PDB file of C-alpha atoms in Angstrom:
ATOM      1  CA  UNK A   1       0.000   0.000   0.000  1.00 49.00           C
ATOM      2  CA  UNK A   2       1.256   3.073  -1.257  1.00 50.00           C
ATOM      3  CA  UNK A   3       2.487   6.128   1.117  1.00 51.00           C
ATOM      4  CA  UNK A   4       0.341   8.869  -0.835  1.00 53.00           C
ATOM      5  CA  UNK A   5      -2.939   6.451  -0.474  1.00 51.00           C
ATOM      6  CA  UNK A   6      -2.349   6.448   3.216  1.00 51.00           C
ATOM      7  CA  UNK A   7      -2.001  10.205   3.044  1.00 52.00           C
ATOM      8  CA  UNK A   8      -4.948  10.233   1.304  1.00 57.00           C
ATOM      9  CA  UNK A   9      -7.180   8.341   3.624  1.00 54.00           C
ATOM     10  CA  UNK A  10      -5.861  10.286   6.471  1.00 55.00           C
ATOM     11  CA  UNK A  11      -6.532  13.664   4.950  1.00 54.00           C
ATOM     12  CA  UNK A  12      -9.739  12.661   4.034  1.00 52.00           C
ATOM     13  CA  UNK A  13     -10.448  11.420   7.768  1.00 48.00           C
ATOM     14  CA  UNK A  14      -9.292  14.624   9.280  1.00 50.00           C
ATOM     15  CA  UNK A  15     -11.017  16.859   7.217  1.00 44.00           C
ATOM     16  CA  UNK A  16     -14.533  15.118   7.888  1.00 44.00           C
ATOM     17  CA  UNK A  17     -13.448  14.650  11.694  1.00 44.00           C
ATOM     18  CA  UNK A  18     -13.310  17.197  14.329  1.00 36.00           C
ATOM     19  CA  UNK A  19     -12.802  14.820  16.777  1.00 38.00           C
ATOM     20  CA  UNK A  20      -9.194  13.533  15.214  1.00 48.00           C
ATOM     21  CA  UNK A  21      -6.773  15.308  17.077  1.00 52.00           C
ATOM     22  CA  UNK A  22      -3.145  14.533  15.463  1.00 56.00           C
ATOM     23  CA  UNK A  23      -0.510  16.765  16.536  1.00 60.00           C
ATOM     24  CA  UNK A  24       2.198  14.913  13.858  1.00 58.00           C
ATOM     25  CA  UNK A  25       2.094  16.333  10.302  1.00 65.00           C
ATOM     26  CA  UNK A  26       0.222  14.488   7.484  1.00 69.00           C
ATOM     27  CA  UNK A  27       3.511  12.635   6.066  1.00 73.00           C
ATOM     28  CA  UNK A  28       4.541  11.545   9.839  1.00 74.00           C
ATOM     29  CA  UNK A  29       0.574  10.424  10.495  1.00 75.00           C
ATOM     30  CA  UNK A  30       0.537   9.055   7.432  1.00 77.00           C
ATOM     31  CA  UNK A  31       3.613   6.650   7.781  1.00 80.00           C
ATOM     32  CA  UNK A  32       2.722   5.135  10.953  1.00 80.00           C
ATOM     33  CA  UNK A  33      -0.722   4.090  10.341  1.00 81.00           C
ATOM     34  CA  UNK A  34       0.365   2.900   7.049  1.00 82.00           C
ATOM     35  CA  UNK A  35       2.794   0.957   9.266  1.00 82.00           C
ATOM     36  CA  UNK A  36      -0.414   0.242  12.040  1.00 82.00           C
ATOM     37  CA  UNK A  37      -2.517  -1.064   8.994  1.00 83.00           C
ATOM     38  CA  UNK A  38       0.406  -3.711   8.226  1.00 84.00           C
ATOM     39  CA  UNK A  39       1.086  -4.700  11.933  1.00 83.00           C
ATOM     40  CA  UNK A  40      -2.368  -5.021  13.069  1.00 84.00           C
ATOM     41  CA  UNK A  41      -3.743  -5.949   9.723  1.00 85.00           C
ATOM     42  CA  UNK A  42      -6.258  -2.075   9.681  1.00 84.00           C
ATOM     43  CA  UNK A  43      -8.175  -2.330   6.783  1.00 85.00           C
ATOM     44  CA  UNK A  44      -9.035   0.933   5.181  1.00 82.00           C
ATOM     45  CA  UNK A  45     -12.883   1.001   5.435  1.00 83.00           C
ATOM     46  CA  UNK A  46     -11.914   0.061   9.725  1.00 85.00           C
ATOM     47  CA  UNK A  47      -9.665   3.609   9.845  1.00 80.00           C
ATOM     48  CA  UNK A  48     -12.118   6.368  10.932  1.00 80.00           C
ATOM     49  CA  UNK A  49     -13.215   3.893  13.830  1.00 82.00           C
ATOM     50  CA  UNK A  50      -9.702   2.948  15.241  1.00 83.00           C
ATOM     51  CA  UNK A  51      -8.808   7.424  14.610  1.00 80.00           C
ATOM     52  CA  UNK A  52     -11.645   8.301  16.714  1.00 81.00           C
ATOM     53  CA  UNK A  53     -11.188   4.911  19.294  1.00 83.00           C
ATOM     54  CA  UNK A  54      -7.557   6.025  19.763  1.00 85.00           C
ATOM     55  CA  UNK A  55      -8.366   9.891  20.219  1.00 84.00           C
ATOM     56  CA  UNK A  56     -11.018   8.980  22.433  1.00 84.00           C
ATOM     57  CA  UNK A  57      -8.323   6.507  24.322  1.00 87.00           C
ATOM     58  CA  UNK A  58      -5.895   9.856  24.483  1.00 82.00           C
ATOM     59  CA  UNK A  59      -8.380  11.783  26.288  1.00 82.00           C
ATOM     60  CA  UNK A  60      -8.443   9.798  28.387  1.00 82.00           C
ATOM     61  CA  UNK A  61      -5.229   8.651  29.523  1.00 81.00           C
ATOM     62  CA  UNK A  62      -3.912  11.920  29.089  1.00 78.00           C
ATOM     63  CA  UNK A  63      -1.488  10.897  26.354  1.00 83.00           C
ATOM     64  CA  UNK A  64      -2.230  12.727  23.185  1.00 84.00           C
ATOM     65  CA  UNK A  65      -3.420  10.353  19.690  1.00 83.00           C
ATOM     66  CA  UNK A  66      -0.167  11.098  17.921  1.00 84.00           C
ATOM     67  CA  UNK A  67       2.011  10.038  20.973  1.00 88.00           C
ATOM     68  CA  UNK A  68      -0.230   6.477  21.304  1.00 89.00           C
ATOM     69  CA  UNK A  69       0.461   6.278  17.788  1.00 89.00           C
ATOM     70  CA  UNK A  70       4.462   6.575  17.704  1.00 89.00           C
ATOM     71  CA  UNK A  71       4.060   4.401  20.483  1.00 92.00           C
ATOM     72  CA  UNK A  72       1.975   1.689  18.367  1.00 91.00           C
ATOM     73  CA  UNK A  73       4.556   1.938  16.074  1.00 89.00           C
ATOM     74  CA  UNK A  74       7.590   1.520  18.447  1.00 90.00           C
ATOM     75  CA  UNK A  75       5.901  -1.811  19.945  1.00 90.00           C
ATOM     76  CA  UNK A  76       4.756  -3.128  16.865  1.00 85.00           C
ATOM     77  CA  UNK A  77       8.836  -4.857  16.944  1.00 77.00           C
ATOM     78  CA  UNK A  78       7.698  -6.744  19.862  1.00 78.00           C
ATOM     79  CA  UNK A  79       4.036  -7.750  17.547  1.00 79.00           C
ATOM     80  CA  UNK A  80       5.685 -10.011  14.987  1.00 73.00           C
ATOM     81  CA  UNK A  81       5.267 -13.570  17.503  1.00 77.00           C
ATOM     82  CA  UNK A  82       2.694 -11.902  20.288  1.00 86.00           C
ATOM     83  CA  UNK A  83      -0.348 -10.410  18.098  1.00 85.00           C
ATOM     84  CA  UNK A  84      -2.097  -8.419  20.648  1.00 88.00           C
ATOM     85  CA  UNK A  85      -4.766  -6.963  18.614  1.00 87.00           C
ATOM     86  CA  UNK A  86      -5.064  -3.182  17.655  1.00 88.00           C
ATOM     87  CA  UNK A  87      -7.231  -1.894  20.799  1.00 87.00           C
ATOM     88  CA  UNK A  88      -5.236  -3.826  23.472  1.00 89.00           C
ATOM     89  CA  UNK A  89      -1.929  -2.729  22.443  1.00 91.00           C
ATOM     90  CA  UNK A  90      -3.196   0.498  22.168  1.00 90.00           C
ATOM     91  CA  UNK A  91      -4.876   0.546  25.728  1.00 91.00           C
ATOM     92  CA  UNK A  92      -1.511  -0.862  26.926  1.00 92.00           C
ATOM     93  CA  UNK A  93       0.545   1.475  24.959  1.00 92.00           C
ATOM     94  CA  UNK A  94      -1.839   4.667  26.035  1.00 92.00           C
ATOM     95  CA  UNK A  95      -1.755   3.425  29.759  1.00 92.00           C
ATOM     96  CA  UNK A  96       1.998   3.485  29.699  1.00 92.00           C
ATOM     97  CA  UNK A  97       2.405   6.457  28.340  1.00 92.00           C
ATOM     98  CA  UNK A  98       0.266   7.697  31.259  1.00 90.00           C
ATOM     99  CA  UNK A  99       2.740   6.772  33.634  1.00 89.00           C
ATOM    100  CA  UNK A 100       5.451   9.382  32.264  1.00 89.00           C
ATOM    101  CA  UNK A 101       6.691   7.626  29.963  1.00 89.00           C
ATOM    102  CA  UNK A 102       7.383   8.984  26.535  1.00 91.00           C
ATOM    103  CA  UNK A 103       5.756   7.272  23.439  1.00 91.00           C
ATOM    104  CA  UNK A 104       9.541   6.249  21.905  1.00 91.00           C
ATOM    105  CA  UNK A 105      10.292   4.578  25.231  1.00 92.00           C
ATOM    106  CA  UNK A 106       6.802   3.407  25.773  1.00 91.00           C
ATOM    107  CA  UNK A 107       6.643   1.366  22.553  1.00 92.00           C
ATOM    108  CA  UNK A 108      10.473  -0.136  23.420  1.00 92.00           C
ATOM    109  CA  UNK A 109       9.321  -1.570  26.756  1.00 91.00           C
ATOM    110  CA  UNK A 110       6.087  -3.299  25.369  1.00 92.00           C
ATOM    111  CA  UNK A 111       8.026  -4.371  22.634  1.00 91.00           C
ATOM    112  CA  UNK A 112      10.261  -6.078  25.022  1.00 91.00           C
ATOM    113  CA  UNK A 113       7.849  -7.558  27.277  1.00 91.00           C
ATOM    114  CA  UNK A 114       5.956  -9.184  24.501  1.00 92.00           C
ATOM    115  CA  UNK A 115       9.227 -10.694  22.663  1.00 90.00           C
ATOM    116  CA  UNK A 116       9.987 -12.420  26.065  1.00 90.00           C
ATOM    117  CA  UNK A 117       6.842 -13.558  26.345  1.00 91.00           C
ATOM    118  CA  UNK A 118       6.986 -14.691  22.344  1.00 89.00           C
ATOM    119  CA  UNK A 119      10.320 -16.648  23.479  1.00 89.00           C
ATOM    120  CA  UNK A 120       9.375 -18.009  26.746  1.00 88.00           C
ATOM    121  CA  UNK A 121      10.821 -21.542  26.257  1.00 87.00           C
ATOM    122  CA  UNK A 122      14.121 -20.027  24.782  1.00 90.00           C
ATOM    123  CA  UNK A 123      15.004 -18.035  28.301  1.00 89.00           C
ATOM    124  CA  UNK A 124      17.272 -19.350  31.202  1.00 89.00           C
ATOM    125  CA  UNK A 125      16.516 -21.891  33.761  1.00 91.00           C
ATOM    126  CA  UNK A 126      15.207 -18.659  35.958  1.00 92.00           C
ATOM    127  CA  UNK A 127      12.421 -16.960  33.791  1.00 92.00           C
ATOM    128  CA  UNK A 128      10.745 -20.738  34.106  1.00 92.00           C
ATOM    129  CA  UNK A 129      11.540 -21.419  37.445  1.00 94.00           C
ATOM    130  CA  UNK A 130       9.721 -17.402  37.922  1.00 93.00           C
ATOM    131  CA  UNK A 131       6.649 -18.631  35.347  1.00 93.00           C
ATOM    132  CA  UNK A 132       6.281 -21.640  37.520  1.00 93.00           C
ATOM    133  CA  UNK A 133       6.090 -19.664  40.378  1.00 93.00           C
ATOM    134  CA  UNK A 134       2.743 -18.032  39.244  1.00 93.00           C
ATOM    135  CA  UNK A 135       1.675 -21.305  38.317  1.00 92.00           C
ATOM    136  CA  UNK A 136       2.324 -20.733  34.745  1.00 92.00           C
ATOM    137  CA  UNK A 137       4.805 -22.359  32.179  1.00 89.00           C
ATOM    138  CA  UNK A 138       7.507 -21.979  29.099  1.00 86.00           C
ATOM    139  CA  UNK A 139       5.289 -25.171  27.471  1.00 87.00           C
ATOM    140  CA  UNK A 140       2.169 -23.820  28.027  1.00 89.00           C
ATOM    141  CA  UNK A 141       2.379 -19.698  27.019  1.00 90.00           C
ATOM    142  CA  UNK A 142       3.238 -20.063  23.976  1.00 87.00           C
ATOM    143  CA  UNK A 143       0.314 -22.299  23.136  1.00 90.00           C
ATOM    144  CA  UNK A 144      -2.019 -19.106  25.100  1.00 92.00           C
ATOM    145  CA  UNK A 145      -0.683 -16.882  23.341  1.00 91.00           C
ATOM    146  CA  UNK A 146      -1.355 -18.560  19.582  1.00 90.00           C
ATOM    147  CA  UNK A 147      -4.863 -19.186  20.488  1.00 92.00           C
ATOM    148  CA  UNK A 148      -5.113 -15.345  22.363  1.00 94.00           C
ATOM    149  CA  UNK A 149      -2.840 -13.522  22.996  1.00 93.00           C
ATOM    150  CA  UNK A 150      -5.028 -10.661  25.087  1.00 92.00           C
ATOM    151  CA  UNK A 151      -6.449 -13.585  27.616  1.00 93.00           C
ATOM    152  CA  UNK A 152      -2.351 -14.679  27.820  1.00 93.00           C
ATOM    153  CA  UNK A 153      -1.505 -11.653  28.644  1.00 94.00           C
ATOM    154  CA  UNK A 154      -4.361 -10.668  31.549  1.00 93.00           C
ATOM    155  CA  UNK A 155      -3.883 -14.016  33.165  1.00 93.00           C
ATOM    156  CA  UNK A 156       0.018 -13.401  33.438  1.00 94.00           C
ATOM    157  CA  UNK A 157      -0.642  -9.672  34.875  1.00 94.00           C
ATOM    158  CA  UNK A 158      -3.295 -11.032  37.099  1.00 94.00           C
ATOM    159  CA  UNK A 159      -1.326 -13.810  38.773  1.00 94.00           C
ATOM    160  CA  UNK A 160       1.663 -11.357  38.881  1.00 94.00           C
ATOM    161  CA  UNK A 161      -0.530  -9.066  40.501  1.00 94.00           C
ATOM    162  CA  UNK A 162      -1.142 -11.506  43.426  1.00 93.00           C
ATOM    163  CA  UNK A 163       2.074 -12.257  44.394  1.00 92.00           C
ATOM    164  CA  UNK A 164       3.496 -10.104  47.659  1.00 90.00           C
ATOM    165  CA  UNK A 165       5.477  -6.976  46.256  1.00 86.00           C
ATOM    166  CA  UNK A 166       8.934  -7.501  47.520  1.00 84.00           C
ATOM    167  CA  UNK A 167       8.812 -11.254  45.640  1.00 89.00           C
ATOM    168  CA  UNK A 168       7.164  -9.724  42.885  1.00 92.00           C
ATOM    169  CA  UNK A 169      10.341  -7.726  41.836  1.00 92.00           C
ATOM    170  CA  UNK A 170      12.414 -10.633  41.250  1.00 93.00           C
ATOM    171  CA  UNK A 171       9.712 -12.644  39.822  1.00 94.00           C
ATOM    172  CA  UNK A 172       9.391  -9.846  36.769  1.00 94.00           C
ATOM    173  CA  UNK A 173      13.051  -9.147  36.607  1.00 93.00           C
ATOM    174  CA  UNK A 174      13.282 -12.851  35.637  1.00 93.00           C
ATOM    175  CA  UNK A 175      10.748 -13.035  33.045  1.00 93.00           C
ATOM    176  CA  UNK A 176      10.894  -9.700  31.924  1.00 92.00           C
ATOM    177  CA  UNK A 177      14.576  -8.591  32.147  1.00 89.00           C
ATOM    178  CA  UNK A 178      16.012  -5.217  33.141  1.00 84.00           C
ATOM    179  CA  UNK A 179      14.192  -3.060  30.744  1.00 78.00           C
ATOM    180  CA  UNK A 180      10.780  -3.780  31.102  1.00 87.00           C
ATOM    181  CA  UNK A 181      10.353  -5.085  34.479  1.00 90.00           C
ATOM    182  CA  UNK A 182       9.462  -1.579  36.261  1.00 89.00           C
ATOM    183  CA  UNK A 183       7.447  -0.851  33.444  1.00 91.00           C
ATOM    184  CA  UNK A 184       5.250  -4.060  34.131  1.00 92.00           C
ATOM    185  CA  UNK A 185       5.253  -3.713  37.836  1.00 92.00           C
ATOM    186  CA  UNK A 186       3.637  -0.023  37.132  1.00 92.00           C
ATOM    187  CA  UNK A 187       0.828  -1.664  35.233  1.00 93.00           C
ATOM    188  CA  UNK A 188       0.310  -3.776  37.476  1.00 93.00           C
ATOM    189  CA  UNK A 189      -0.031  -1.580  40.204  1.00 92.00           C
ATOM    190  CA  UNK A 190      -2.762   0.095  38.125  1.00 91.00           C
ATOM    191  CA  UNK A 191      -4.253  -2.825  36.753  1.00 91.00           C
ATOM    192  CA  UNK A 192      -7.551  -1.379  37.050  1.00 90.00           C
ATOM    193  CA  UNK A 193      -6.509   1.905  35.141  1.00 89.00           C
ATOM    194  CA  UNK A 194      -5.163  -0.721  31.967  1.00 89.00           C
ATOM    195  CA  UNK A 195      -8.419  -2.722  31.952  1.00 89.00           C
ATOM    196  CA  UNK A 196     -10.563   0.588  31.922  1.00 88.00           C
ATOM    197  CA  UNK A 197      -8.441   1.853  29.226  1.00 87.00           C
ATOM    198  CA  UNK A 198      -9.627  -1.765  27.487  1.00 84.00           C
TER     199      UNK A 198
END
């Protein structure tokens, strides 16, 4: 799909939308949800829905439709074995943002955490000693996540969200790594705020 189609369809949405609030300019817009309609597999009859659910999402969460959008696109590295669908990753991406994150870094750590989710069985003896531990499994994820990806991921930030908080750092450091493991325990100290955001 061409650049100057996407342009197109974007322009056209905009000027027959007041409630589409990009701050980027056209060519910028136009590039990542040409990129967001490969990713998440956006046709172009679905676009003015997703524009306004997204806008809608960045009022809010308080992080603005262009900046859930750069984020989209950041994370969508992390989309190629974990394919959250369009309106989760954007609720998780949005949520994020939220916490003071910017969208470049935003994207980065969702990325991450969904690649290590992706490659589970791959990791070291103490990510699935730490998936065990919330009575989860290397074997078993990746078959979740294939048949749903969203339900994988809410029943891994639920049981992580019952465990005490002091063994809860360790438990995320192992499955998650260094980069993304604060990130994750902020969303899942506002768990609710994320599923709202849903």
């Amino acid at each position: 799909m061409s650049n100057i189609f996407v342009k197109r369809q974007v322009g056209a949405i905009e000027a027959n939308s007041s409630a589409v609030a990009w701050r980027a300019n056209i060519s910028e817009t136009a590039e990542r949800i040409g990129n967001m309609m490969k990713v998440f597999n956006v046709s172009t009859s679905e676009l003015p829905q997703y524009f306004d659910a997204i806008n809608e999402l960045g009022n809010k969460t308080g992080a603005s439709a262009d900046k859930i959008l750069q984020g989209l696109n950041r994370a969508s590295d992390g989309m190629a074995n974990f394919k959250l669908a369009l309106p989760n990753a954007s609720a998780l991406v949005s949520t994020i943002i939220s916490f003071g994150e910017n969208a470049e870094t935003a994207g980065t750590k969702v990325a991450t955490m969904l690649q290590r989710l992706a490659i589970a069985p791959k990791l070291g003896a103490s990510t699935q000693k730490a998936l065990h531990t919330i009575g989860m499994s290397s074997v078993t994820l990746p078959k979740m996540i294939v048949e749903n990806p969203a339900r994988a991921l809410d029943k891994l930030l639920t049981q992580l969200s019952k465990l005490d908080p002091e063994k809860r750092g360790s438990i995320m450091y192992s499955i998650f790594g260094r980069g993304a493991s604060a990130m994750v325990g902020k969303l899942i100290d506002n768990l609710a705020l994320y599923k709202k955001n849903l």
